CSV table of C-alpha atoms and ligand atoms in Angstrom, one decimal:
chain,number,residue,atom,x,y,z
R,27,MET,CA,-151.9,114.4,-130.7
R,28,GLY,CA,-155.3,112.8,-130.1
R,29,LYS,CA,-157.8,114.2,-127.6
R,30,ILE,CA,-157.1,113.4,-124.0
R,31,VAL,CA,-160.0,112.1,-122.0
R,32,GLN,CA,-160.3,111.8,-118.2
R,33,GLN,CA,-160.5,108.0,-118.4
R,34,ASP,CA,-157.2,107.7,-120.2
R,35,ILE,CA,-155.4,109.7,-117.5
R,36,LEU,CA,-157.0,107.8,-114.7
R,37,GLU,CA,-155.9,104.5,-116.3
R,38,GLN,CA,-152.4,105.9,-116.8
R,39,LEU,CA,-152.3,106.8,-113.1
R,40,GLU,CA,-153.4,103.3,-112.1
R,41,GLN,CA,-150.8,101.8,-114.4
R,42,LEU,CA,-148.2,104.0,-112.9
R,43,ARG,CA,-149.2,102.9,-109.4
R,44,GLN,CA,-148.9,99.3,-110.3
R,45,ASP,CA,-145.6,99.6,-112.2
R,46,ALA,CA,-144.1,101.7,-109.5
R,47,GLY,CA,-145.2,99.3,-106.8
R,48,ALA,CA,-143.6,96.3,-108.7
R,49,ALA,CA,-140.4,98.2,-109.4
R,50,LEU,CA,-140.1,99.3,-105.8
R,51,ALA,CA,-140.3,95.7,-104.6
R,52,GLN,CA,-137.2,95.0,-106.8
R,53,ALA,CA,-135.2,97.9,-105.3
R,54,ASN,CA,-132.8,96.4,-102.8
R,55,THR,CA,-130.5,99.2,-102.0
R,56,THR,CA,-130.8,102.8,-100.9
R,57,GLU,CA,-129.2,103.8,-104.2
R,58,ALA,CA,-131.8,101.8,-106.1
R,59,THR,CA,-134.7,103.4,-104.3
R,60,ARG,CA,-133.3,106.8,-105.2
R,61,GLU,CA,-133.2,105.9,-108.9
R,62,TRP,CA,-136.7,104.6,-108.5
R,63,TYR,CA,-137.8,107.9,-107.0
R,64,ALA,CA,-136.3,109.9,-109.9
R,65,GLU,CA,-138.0,107.6,-112.4
R,66,TYR,CA,-141.6,107.7,-110.9
R,67,LEU,CA,-141.9,110.7,-108.7
R,68,GLY,CA,-139.0,113.0,-109.7
R,69,ARG,CA,-139.3,116.3,-111.5
R,70,LYS,CA,-138.8,114.5,-114.8
R,71,GLY,CA,-140.5,111.4,-113.7
R,72,ARG,CA,-143.6,109.6,-115.0
R,73,LEU,CA,-146.1,111.1,-112.6
R,74,THR,CA,-145.1,114.6,-113.7
R,75,GLY,CA,-145.3,113.5,-117.3
R,76,ILE,CA,-148.9,112.4,-116.9
R,77,LEU,CA,-150.0,115.5,-115.0
R,78,ARG,CA,-148.5,117.6,-117.8
R,79,ASN,CA,-151.6,116.7,-119.8
R,80,LEU,CA,-154.0,117.9,-117.1
R,81,GLY,CA,-154.3,121.3,-118.8
R,82,SER,CA,-155.9,119.8,-121.9
R,83,LEU,CA,-158.8,118.4,-119.8
R,84,PRO,CA,-162.1,120.4,-119.4
R,85,VAL,CA,-162.0,122.3,-116.2
R,86,GLU,CA,-164.7,120.4,-114.5
R,87,GLU,CA,-162.8,117.1,-115.0
R,88,ARG,CA,-159.6,118.2,-113.5
R,89,PRO,CA,-160.4,118.0,-109.7
R,90,LEU,CA,-161.0,114.2,-109.8
R,91,VAL,CA,-157.8,113.6,-111.8
R,92,GLY,CA,-155.9,115.8,-109.4
R,93,LYS,CA,-157.3,114.0,-106.4
R,94,VAL,CA,-156.4,110.5,-107.8
R,95,ALA,CA,-153.0,111.7,-108.8
R,96,ASN,CA,-152.4,113.0,-105.3
R,97,GLU,CA,-153.5,109.7,-103.8
R,98,VAL,CA,-151.1,107.8,-106.0
R,99,LYS,CA,-148.3,110.2,-105.1
R,100,VAL,CA,-148.9,110.0,-101.4
R,101,ALA,CA,-149.2,106.2,-101.6
R,102,LEU,CA,-146.0,105.8,-103.5
R,103,GLU,CA,-144.1,108.3,-101.2
R,104,ASN,CA,-145.2,106.3,-98.2
R,105,ALA,CA,-144.2,103.1,-99.9
R,106,VAL,CA,-140.7,104.3,-100.8
R,107,GLN,CA,-140.2,105.7,-97.3
R,108,GLU,CA,-141.1,102.4,-95.8
R,109,ARG,CA,-138.8,100.6,-98.2
R,110,GLN,CA,-135.9,102.8,-97.5
R,111,ASN,CA,-136.4,102.3,-93.7
R,112,ALA,CA,-136.4,98.6,-94.2
R,113,ILE,CA,-133.2,98.7,-96.4
R,114,ALA,CA,-131.4,100.9,-93.9
R,115,GLN,CA,-132.2,98.6,-91.1
R,116,ALA,CA,-131.0,95.5,-93.1
R,117,GLU,CA,-127.8,97.3,-94.0
R,118,MET,CA,-127.1,98.2,-90.4
R,119,GLU,CA,-127.9,94.6,-89.4
R,120,ALA,CA,-125.4,93.3,-91.9
R,121,VAL,CA,-122.7,95.7,-90.7
R,122,ARG,CA,-123.4,94.7,-87.1
R,123,ARG,CA,-123.2,91.1,-88.0
R,124,ALA,CA,-120.0,91.5,-90.0
R,125,GLU,CA,-118.3,93.5,-87.2
R,126,SER,CA,-119.5,91.6,-84.2
R,127,VAL,CA,-117.1,90.0,-81.8
R,128,ASP,CA,-117.4,86.4,-80.9
R,129,VAL,CA,-116.6,86.6,-77.2
R,130,THR,CA,-116.3,82.9,-76.9
R,131,LEU,CA,-113.2,82.7,-79.2
R,132,PRO,CA,-109.9,82.2,-77.3
R,133,GLY,CA,-107.8,85.4,-76.9
R,134,ARG,CA,-104.6,86.2,-78.8
R,135,THR,CA,-101.6,86.3,-76.5
R,136,GLN,CA,-99.9,89.7,-76.4
R,137,THR,CA,-96.2,89.8,-76.4
R,138,LEU,CA,-94.9,92.2,-73.8
R,139,GLY,CA,-91.7,94.1,-74.6
R,140,LYS,CA,-88.9,94.2,-72.1
R,141,LEU,CA,-85.8,96.2,-71.3
R,142,HIS,CA,-82.7,95.6,-73.3
R,143,ILE,CA,-80.1,93.5,-71.4
R,144,THR,CA,-77.7,96.4,-71.3
R,145,THR,CA,-80.3,98.6,-69.7
R,146,ARG,CA,-81.1,96.0,-67.2
R,147,THR,CA,-77.4,95.4,-66.4
R,148,LEU,CA,-76.8,99.1,-66.0
R,149,ARG,CA,-79.8,99.4,-63.7
R,150,ASP,CA,-78.6,96.5,-61.6
R,151,ILE,CA,-75.2,98.2,-61.2
R,152,TYR,CA,-76.8,101.6,-60.4
R,153,ALA,CA,-78.9,100.0,-57.7
R,154,ILE,CA,-76.0,98.4,-56.0
R,155,PHE,CA,-73.7,101.5,-56.0
R,156,THR,CA,-76.4,104.0,-55.1
R,157,ALA,CA,-77.3,101.9,-52.1
R,158,MET,CA,-73.6,102.3,-51.1
R,159,GLY,CA,-74.0,106.1,-51.4
R,160,PHE,CA,-72.6,106.6,-54.9
R,161,GLN,CA,-74.2,109.2,-57.1
R,162,ILE,CA,-74.6,108.8,-60.9
R,163,TYR,CA,-72.6,111.4,-62.8
R,164,ASP,CA,-73.0,112.0,-66.6
R,165,SER,CA,-70.1,113.1,-68.7
R,166,PRO,CA,-69.7,113.6,-72.4
R,167,ASP,CA,-69.1,110.9,-75.1
R,168,VAL,CA,-67.2,113.4,-77.3
R,169,GLU,CA,-64.1,114.3,-75.3
R,170,THR,CA,-60.9,116.2,-75.6
R,171,ASP,CA,-57.5,114.4,-75.8
R,172,GLU,CA,-56.8,116.4,-72.6
R,173,TYR,CA,-59.6,114.8,-70.5
R,174,ASN,CA,-59.3,111.4,-72.0
R,175,PHE,CA,-55.5,111.1,-71.7
R,176,GLN,CA,-53.4,114.1,-70.6
R,177,LEU,CA,-55.2,114.8,-67.3
R,178,LEU,CA,-55.2,111.1,-66.6
R,179,ASN,CA,-51.5,111.2,-66.5
R,180,MET,CA,-50.9,110.3,-70.2
R,181,PRO,CA,-49.1,113.2,-71.9
R,182,PRO,CA,-48.9,113.1,-75.7
R,183,GLY,CA,-46.6,110.3,-76.8
R,184,HIS,CA,-47.1,108.3,-73.6
R,185,PRO,CA,-46.8,104.6,-74.5
R,186,ALA,CA,-49.9,103.6,-72.4
R,187,ARG,CA,-52.1,105.4,-74.9
R,188,ASP,CA,-51.6,102.3,-77.0
R,189,MET,CA,-53.9,100.4,-74.6
R,190,TRP,CA,-56.9,102.2,-76.3
R,191,ASP,CA,-57.4,102.4,-80.1
R,192,THR,CA,-58.9,105.8,-80.5
R,193,PHE,CA,-61.4,107.3,-82.8
R,194,TYR,CA,-60.2,110.8,-83.7
R,195,THR,CA,-62.5,113.5,-85.2
R,196,THR,CA,-61.5,116.0,-87.9
R,197,THR,CA,-61.2,118.6,-85.2
R,198,PRO,CA,-57.7,118.4,-83.7
R,199,GLY,CA,-57.8,117.3,-80.0
R,200,LEU,CA,-61.4,116.2,-80.2
R,201,ILE,CA,-62.0,112.4,-79.9
R,202,LEU,CA,-64.6,109.9,-78.9
R,203,ARG,CA,-63.8,108.9,-75.3
R,204,THR,CA,-62.1,105.5,-75.1
R,205,HIS,CA,-63.1,105.0,-71.5
R,206,THR,CA,-65.3,106.6,-68.9
R,207,SER,CA,-62.2,107.5,-66.9
R,208,SER,CA,-62.3,111.0,-68.5
R,209,GLY,CA,-65.4,111.7,-66.5
R,210,GLN,CA,-63.3,111.4,-63.3
R,211,ILE,CA,-61.7,114.8,-64.1
R,212,HIS,CA,-65.1,116.4,-64.8
R,213,ALA,CA,-66.5,115.1,-61.5
R,214,MET,CA,-63.5,116.1,-59.5
R,215,ARG,CA,-63.3,119.6,-61.0
R,216,GLU,CA,-67.0,120.1,-60.2
R,217,TYR,CA,-66.8,119.0,-56.6
R,218,ALA,CA,-63.3,119.7,-55.3
R,219,PRO,CA,-62.4,120.1,-52.5
R,220,ASP,CA,-65.6,118.3,-51.2
R,221,PRO,CA,-65.4,114.5,-50.9
R,222,ILE,CA,-67.0,112.6,-53.8
R,223,ARG,CA,-68.5,109.2,-54.4
R,224,VAL,CA,-69.8,108.8,-57.9
R,225,ILE,CA,-70.3,106.3,-60.7
R,226,LEU,CA,-70.0,107.4,-64.3
R,227,PRO,CA,-71.8,105.2,-66.7
R,228,GLY,CA,-71.9,105.6,-70.5
R,229,LYS,CA,-70.9,104.6,-74.0
R,230,VAL,CA,-67.2,104.3,-74.9
R,231,TYR,CA,-65.7,103.9,-78.4
R,232,ARG,CA,-62.7,102.0,-79.6
R,233,TYR,CA,-61.3,101.5,-83.1
R,234,GLU,CA,-61.4,97.7,-82.7
R,235,ALA,CA,-61.3,94.8,-85.1
R,236,VAL,CA,-64.8,93.6,-84.1
R,237,ASP,CA,-65.0,90.0,-83.0
R,238,ALA,CA,-66.7,87.8,-80.4
R,239,SER,CA,-65.2,89.8,-77.5
R,240,HIS,CA,-64.6,93.2,-79.1
R,241,GLU,CA,-67.1,95.9,-80.2
R,242,SER,CA,-66.3,99.4,-81.4
R,243,MET,CA,-69.0,100.8,-79.0
R,244,PHE,CA,-69.8,99.4,-75.6
R,245,TYR,CA,-70.7,100.6,-72.1
R,246,GLN,CA,-68.5,101.2,-69.1
R,247,VAL,CA,-69.3,102.1,-65.5
R,248,GLU,CA,-66.6,104.0,-63.9
R,249,GLY,CA,-66.4,104.6,-60.1
R,250,LEU,CA,-64.6,107.2,-58.1
R,251,ALA,CA,-64.4,108.0,-54.4
R,252,VAL,CA,-62.2,110.9,-53.2
R,253,GLY,CA,-61.9,112.0,-49.6
R,254,LYS,CA,-59.5,112.4,-46.6
R,255,HIS,CA,-59.0,108.9,-45.4
R,256,ILE,CA,-59.8,106.6,-48.3
R,257,THR,CA,-57.6,103.5,-48.4
R,258,PHE,CA,-57.2,100.4,-50.5
R,259,CYS,CA,-59.3,98.5,-47.9
R,260,ASP,CA,-62.3,100.8,-48.9
R,261,LEU,CA,-61.7,99.9,-52.5
R,262,LYS,CA,-61.7,96.1,-51.7
R,263,GLY,CA,-64.7,96.4,-49.5
R,264,VAL,CA,-66.8,98.2,-52.0
R,265,LEU,CA,-65.9,96.0,-54.9
R,266,ILE,CA,-66.3,92.7,-53.0
R,267,ASN,CA,-69.7,93.9,-51.8
R,268,PHE,CA,-70.6,94.8,-55.4
R,269,ALA,CA,-69.5,91.4,-56.8
R,270,ASN,CA,-71.6,89.6,-54.2
R,271,GLN,CA,-74.7,91.6,-55.0
R,272,MET,CA,-74.2,91.4,-58.8
R,273,TYR,CA,-73.3,87.8,-59.1
R,274,GLY,CA,-74.8,86.2,-55.9
R,275,GLU,CA,-73.5,85.9,-52.4
R,276,GLY,CA,-70.4,83.9,-51.6
R,277,ARG,CA,-68.3,84.9,-54.6
R,278,GLN,CA,-64.6,84.5,-54.3
R,279,ALA,CA,-62.6,87.5,-55.4
R,280,ARG,CA,-58.9,88.0,-56.1
R,281,PHE,CA,-57.0,91.2,-56.9
R,282,ARG,CA,-54.0,90.9,-59.3
R,283,LYS,CA,-51.4,93.6,-59.7
R,284,SER,CA,-51.8,95.6,-62.9
R,285,TYR,CA,-50.9,98.9,-64.5
R,286,PHE,CA,-53.0,101.9,-65.4
R,287,PRO,CA,-51.4,105.4,-65.7
R,288,PHE,CA,-54.1,107.0,-63.6
R,289,THR,CA,-53.9,104.7,-60.6
R,290,GLU,CA,-51.1,103.7,-58.2
R,291,PRO,CA,-51.1,100.9,-57.2
R,292,SER,CA,-53.4,99.4,-59.9
R,293,VAL,CA,-55.2,96.1,-59.8
R,294,GLU,CA,-57.5,93.9,-61.8
R,295,MET,CA,-60.2,92.1,-60.0
R,296,ASP,CA,-61.3,88.5,-60.8
R,297,ILE,CA,-64.2,86.6,-59.3
R,298,ASP,CA,-64.5,82.8,-59.4
R,299,CYS,CA,-66.3,81.8,-62.6
R,300,VAL,CA,-70.1,82.1,-62.1
R,301,LEU,CA,-70.8,79.3,-64.7
R,302,CYS,CA,-68.5,76.6,-63.4
R,303,ASN,CA,-68.0,77.9,-59.8
R,304,GLY,CA,-64.3,77.9,-60.3
R,305,LYS,CA,-63.9,74.4,-61.7
R,306,GLY,CA,-62.9,75.5,-65.1
R,307,CYS,CA,-64.9,75.9,-68.3
R,308,PRO,CA,-64.7,77.5,-71.8
R,309,VAL,CA,-66.1,80.8,-70.5
R,310,CYS,CA,-63.2,81.2,-67.9
R,311,LYS,CA,-60.8,79.6,-70.4
R,312,TYR,CA,-60.3,76.8,-67.8
R,313,THR,CA,-58.7,79.2,-65.2
R,314,GLY,CA,-61.7,79.1,-62.9
R,315,TRP,CA,-61.6,83.0,-62.7
R,316,LEU,CA,-63.3,85.8,-64.6
R,317,GLU,CA,-61.7,89.2,-64.8
R,318,ILE,CA,-64.5,91.8,-64.1
R,319,LEU,CA,-62.8,95.2,-63.7
R,320,GLY,CA,-59.7,97.3,-63.4
R,321,ALA,CA,-59.2,99.5,-60.3
R,322,GLY,CA,-56.6,101.3,-58.1
R,323,MET,CA,-55.9,104.2,-55.9
R,324,VAL,CA,-56.2,107.5,-57.8
R,325,HIS,CA,-52.7,108.6,-58.9
R,326,PRO,CA,-51.5,111.8,-57.1
R,327,VAL,CA,-51.1,113.6,-60.4
R,328,VAL,CA,-54.7,112.8,-61.3
R,329,LEU,CA,-55.9,114.1,-57.9
R,330,GLU,CA,-54.1,117.3,-58.5
R,331,ASN,CA,-55.4,117.7,-62.0
R,332,GLY,CA,-58.9,117.2,-60.5
R,333,GLY,CA,-58.3,120.0,-58.0
R,334,TYR,CA,-57.4,118.0,-54.8
R,335,ASP,CA,-54.2,118.3,-52.8
R,336,PRO,CA,-52.7,114.8,-52.9
R,337,SER,CA,-51.0,115.3,-49.6
R,338,ARG,CA,-54.4,115.6,-47.9
R,339,PHE,CA,-56.7,113.7,-50.2
R,340,SER,CA,-56.8,110.1,-51.5
R,341,GLY,CA,-59.2,108.1,-53.5
R,342,PHE,CA,-59.9,105.0,-55.4
R,343,ALA,CA,-61.3,104.4,-58.8
R,344,PHE,CA,-62.5,101.5,-60.9
R,345,GLY,CA,-63.9,100.8,-64.3
R,346,MET,CA,-65.9,97.9,-65.7
R,347,GLY,CA,-67.5,97.0,-69.0
R,348,SER,CA,-71.2,96.3,-68.5
R,349,GLU,CA,-71.5,94.0,-71.5
R,350,ARG,CA,-68.8,91.8,-70.1
R,351,MET,CA,-70.8,91.5,-66.9
R,352,ALA,CA,-73.9,90.6,-68.8
R,353,LEU,CA,-72.0,88.1,-70.9
R,354,GLN,CA,-70.7,86.4,-67.8
R,355,LYS,CA,-74.0,86.5,-65.9
R,356,TYR,CA,-76.2,85.2,-68.7
R,357,GLY,CA,-73.6,83.0,-70.4
R,358,ILE,CA,-73.7,84.8,-73.8
R,359,ASP,CA,-70.7,83.9,-75.9
R,360,ASP,CA,-70.6,86.8,-78.4
R,361,ILE,CA,-70.6,90.6,-77.6
R,362,ARG,CA,-71.8,91.3,-81.2
R,363,TYR,CA,-75.3,90.0,-80.2
R,364,PHE,CA,-75.8,93.0,-78.0
R,365,TYR,CA,-76.3,95.7,-80.7
R,366,ALA,CA,-77.2,93.5,-83.7
R,367,ASN,CA,-80.9,93.8,-83.0
R,368,ASP,CA,-81.2,90.0,-83.2
R,369,MET,CA,-84.6,89.1,-81.5
R,370,ARG,CA,-83.2,85.8,-80.4
R,371,LEU,CA,-80.9,87.4,-77.9
R,372,LEU,CA,-83.6,89.8,-76.7
R,373,GLU,CA,-86.0,87.0,-76.2
R,374,ARG,CA,-83.6,84.7,-74.5
R,375,VAL,CA,-82.3,86.9,-71.7
Q,410,LIG,N1,-60.2,103.0,-68.0
Q,410,LIG,C1,-59.8,101.6,-67.9
Q,410,LIG,C2,-60.1,100.9,-69.2
Q,410,LIG,O1,-60.9,101.4,-70.0
Q,410,LIG,C3,-60.5,100.9,-66.8
Q,410,LIG,C4,-60.1,101.4,-65.5
Q,410,LIG,C5,-59.0,100.8,-64.8
Q,410,LIG,C6,-60.7,102.4,-64.9
Q,410,LIG,C7,-58.6,101.2,-63.6
Q,410,LIG,C8,-60.3,102.9,-63.6
Q,410,LIG,C9,-59.3,102.3,-63.0
Q,410,LIG,O2,-60.9,103.9,-63.0
Q,410,LIG,O3,-58.9,102.7,-61.8
Q,410,LIG,O4,-59.5,99.9,-69.5
């Protein structure tokens, strides 16, 4: 290696200052300034490389070189600091611009969810009956044969059981309730001998061939009033009041004789068709009437099974399918829409 002289080192430092300055001007990212730093000012960088030769200079020449080297170092450190600040600011500015919101753009309409038609129908029914003093009573979906049939005056083998196609479980005697009438016994056994006025809403299950008017699961709302002086007039008054509130004032109602094992006498209630006002249309099958529920005076055997003495107590009961009510009210022609999760139905009603 040749002899190092002070002049050479000073020139190298000057060269370094110029090269570093030019390279820094090209560094456009924080990452690039870090690489730049390592190359020029880092522990293995060019400045360190130059200063390594300081030891071979005569002692009296060292202070000047040291001073110049320090000036170069400070100048470059200031420069890189400044550059990094500028880059950080530019990067922040870019992010700000990319993420900024143009408040003059028109807004996007939000779609609001709404309650399912069954929920709304049930709530309408609850509101009407609770205003007449009925309480809402919950009873189980999974029932015993005893509560669903026997205590409702249908012993095993009773032909009326054929009115309900039943889902049986693998546990003998345990079934899915075919109607909410089973809840009548639960309510009576809880309250007897006090008077009761309850509605019993909930899901019921039938082993049906599913079609436009039959589903294997649907909702019913049962009603039950038991007391000392309850008559068929009370039944009619309550149900006519209900129909007027549910379907609009001025509805015509008619009661047809019918048969249910748990009521005597039994009726079915029709109202004049809400779609054609009784003139006749496909929904009422051109009869002008819509059947809305079954009802009757609670059979003495059922009262007794519930814990009431039938010689002192009487009562009325009724049962309606809430989907059928919604079908009629909203003019829907197929019960399968209710639980098929088809948005078109949910949006329409
Ligand atoms: N449980 C009957 C059914 O599912 C409906 C019914 C009829 C309920 C008459 C009653 C009633 O409480 O009195 O078809």
